[in-house]
XYZ file of C-alpha atoms in Angstrom:
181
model
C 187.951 37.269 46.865
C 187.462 37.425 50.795
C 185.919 40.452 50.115
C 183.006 38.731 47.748
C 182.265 36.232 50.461
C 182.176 39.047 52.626
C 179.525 41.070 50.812
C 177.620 38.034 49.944
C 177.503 37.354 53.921
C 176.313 41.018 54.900
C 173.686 40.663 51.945
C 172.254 37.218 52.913
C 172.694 38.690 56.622
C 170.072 41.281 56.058
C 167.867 39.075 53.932
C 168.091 36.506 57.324
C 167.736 39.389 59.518
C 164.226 41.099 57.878
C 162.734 37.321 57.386
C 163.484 36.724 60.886
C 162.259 39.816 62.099
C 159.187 39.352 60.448
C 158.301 35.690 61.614
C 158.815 37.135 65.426
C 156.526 40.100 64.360
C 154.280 36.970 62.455
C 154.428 34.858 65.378
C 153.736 38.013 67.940
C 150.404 38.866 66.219
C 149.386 35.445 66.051
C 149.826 34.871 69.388
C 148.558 38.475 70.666
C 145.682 37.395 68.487
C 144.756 34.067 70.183
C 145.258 36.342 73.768
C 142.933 38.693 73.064
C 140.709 35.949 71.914
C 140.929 33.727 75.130
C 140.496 36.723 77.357
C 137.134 37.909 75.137
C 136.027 34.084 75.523
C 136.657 34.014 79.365
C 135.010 37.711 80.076
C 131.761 36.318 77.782
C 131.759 33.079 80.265
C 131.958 35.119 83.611
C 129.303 37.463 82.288
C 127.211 34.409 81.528
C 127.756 33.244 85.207
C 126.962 35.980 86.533
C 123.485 36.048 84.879
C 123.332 32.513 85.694
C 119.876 31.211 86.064
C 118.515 31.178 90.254
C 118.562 27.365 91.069
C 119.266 24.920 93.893
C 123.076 24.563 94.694
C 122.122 21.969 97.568
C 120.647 20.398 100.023
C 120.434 22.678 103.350
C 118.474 19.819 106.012
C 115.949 17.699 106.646
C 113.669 17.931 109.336
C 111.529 15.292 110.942
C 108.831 16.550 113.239
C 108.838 13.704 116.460
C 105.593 12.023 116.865
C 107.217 9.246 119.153
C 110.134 10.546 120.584
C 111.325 7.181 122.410
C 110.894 5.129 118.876
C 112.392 7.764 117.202
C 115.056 8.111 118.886
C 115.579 4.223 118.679
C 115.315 4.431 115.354
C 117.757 6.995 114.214
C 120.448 6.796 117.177
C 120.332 2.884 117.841
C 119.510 1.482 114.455
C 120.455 4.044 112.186
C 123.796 4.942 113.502
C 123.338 9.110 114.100
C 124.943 10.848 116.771
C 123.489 13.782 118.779
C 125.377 16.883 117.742
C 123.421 19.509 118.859
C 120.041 20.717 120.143
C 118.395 23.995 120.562
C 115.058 25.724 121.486
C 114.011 27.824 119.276
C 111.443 30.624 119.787
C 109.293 33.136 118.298
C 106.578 32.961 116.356
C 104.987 29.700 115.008
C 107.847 28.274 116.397
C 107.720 28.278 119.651
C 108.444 25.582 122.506
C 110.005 23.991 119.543
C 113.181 21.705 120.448
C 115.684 20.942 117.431
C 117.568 18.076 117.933
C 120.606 17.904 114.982
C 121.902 14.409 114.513
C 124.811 13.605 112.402
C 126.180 10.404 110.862
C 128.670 11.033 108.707
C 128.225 14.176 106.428
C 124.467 13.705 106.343
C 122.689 16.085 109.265
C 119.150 15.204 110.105
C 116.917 17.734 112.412
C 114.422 16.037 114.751
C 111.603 18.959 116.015
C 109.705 17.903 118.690
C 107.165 21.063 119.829
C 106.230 21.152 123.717
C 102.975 19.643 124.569
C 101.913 23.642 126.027
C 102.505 24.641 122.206
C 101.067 22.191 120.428
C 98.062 24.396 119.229
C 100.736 27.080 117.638
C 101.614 24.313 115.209
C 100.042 26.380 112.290
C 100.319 26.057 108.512
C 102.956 25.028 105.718
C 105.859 27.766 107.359
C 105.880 26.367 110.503
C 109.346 24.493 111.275
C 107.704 21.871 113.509
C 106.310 19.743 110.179
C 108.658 17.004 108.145
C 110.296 18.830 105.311
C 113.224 19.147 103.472
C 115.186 22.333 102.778
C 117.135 22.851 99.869
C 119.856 25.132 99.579
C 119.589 27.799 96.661
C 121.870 30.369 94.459
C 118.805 33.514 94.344
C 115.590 32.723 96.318
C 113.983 35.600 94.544
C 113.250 34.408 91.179
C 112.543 31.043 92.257
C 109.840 32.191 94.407
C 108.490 34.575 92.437
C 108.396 31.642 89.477
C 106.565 29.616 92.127
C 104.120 32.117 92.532
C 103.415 32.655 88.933
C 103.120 28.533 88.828
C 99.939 28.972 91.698
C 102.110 27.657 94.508
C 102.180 29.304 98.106
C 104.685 30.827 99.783
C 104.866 30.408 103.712
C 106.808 33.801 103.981
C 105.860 36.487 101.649
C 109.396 38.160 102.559
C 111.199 35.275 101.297
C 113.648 37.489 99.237
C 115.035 39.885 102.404
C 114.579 36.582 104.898
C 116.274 34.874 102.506
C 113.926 31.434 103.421
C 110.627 30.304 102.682
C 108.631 26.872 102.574
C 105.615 25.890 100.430
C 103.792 22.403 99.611
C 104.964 20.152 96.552
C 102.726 18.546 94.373
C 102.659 15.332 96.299
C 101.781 16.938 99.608
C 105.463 17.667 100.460
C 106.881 20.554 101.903
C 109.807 21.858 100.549
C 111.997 25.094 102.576
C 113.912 27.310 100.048
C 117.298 28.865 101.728
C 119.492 31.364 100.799
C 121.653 31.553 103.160
């Protein structure tokens, strides 16, 4: 009799054994399956990134060209709370004698040009640093300002994509930098 029970065992044994076997194997496709799947679905979403469209990412700074540099001052230091962080003089062309004063409050950084009266006539055109504008920070400066030409706008700097920077005049008479670095 023991050996009956014994049989019956090695027999139901081998049934359990190839059912088992084959829910692992089941289970291992499935799962392989749903793998190969996810990593398909990520690759597809990097490649989309990567041909992500050129657009702004942020905002780089905003400059104020000083008119009145005591009131100014007033204004953004005494009333307004900024601190002087740092000021420079830049030179070259279009922007020279020019004297960038960088005050900070907080996260926010606000640039404050103020040209030197012996330079005043080389304060030229939309490009030149020493106007009010605001610069916005961007992914690919290329196809934005090639879209902006094809739109009739003008570009300050016609080398915008190796420069990486470029300015041109809104529709409401505001000038707007472009930076890609």
């Amino acid at each position: 009799m023991k050996s009956k029970i014994e049989t019956k065992r090695k027999g139901n044994t081998c049934k359990f054994n190839f059912s088992y076997r084959f829910l692992c194997l089941l289970v291992f496709v499935v799962v392989s399956t749903v793998f190969i799947s996810a990593q398909n679905s990520e690759q597809a979403v990097a490649n989309d990134t990567s041909k992500e469209q050129a657009r702004v990412i942020g905002l780089k700074n905003i400059c104020v060209h000083v008119l009145e540099l005591e009131k100014t001052l007033k204004l953004y230091r005494e009333i307004l709370g900024f601190k002087l962080d740092d000021a420079d003089v830049f030179k070259g062309k279009g922007i020279e004698g020019m004297l960038a004063m960088k005050l900070k409050a907080n996260d926010l950084t606000i640039t404050l040009s103020l040209t030197a009266p012996e330079y005043l006539h080389t304060i030229g055109p939309v490009g030149n640093t020493n106007h009010n504008h605001f610069m916005l920070q961007v992914n690919d400066i290329g196809p934005i300002g090639d879209k902006l030409k094809e739109e009739g706008y003008t570009l300050e700097n016609e080398n915008y994509v190796r420069d990486k920077y470029t300015f041109f005049v809104g529709p409401n008479g505001e000038i707007i930098g472009l930076s890609a670095w």
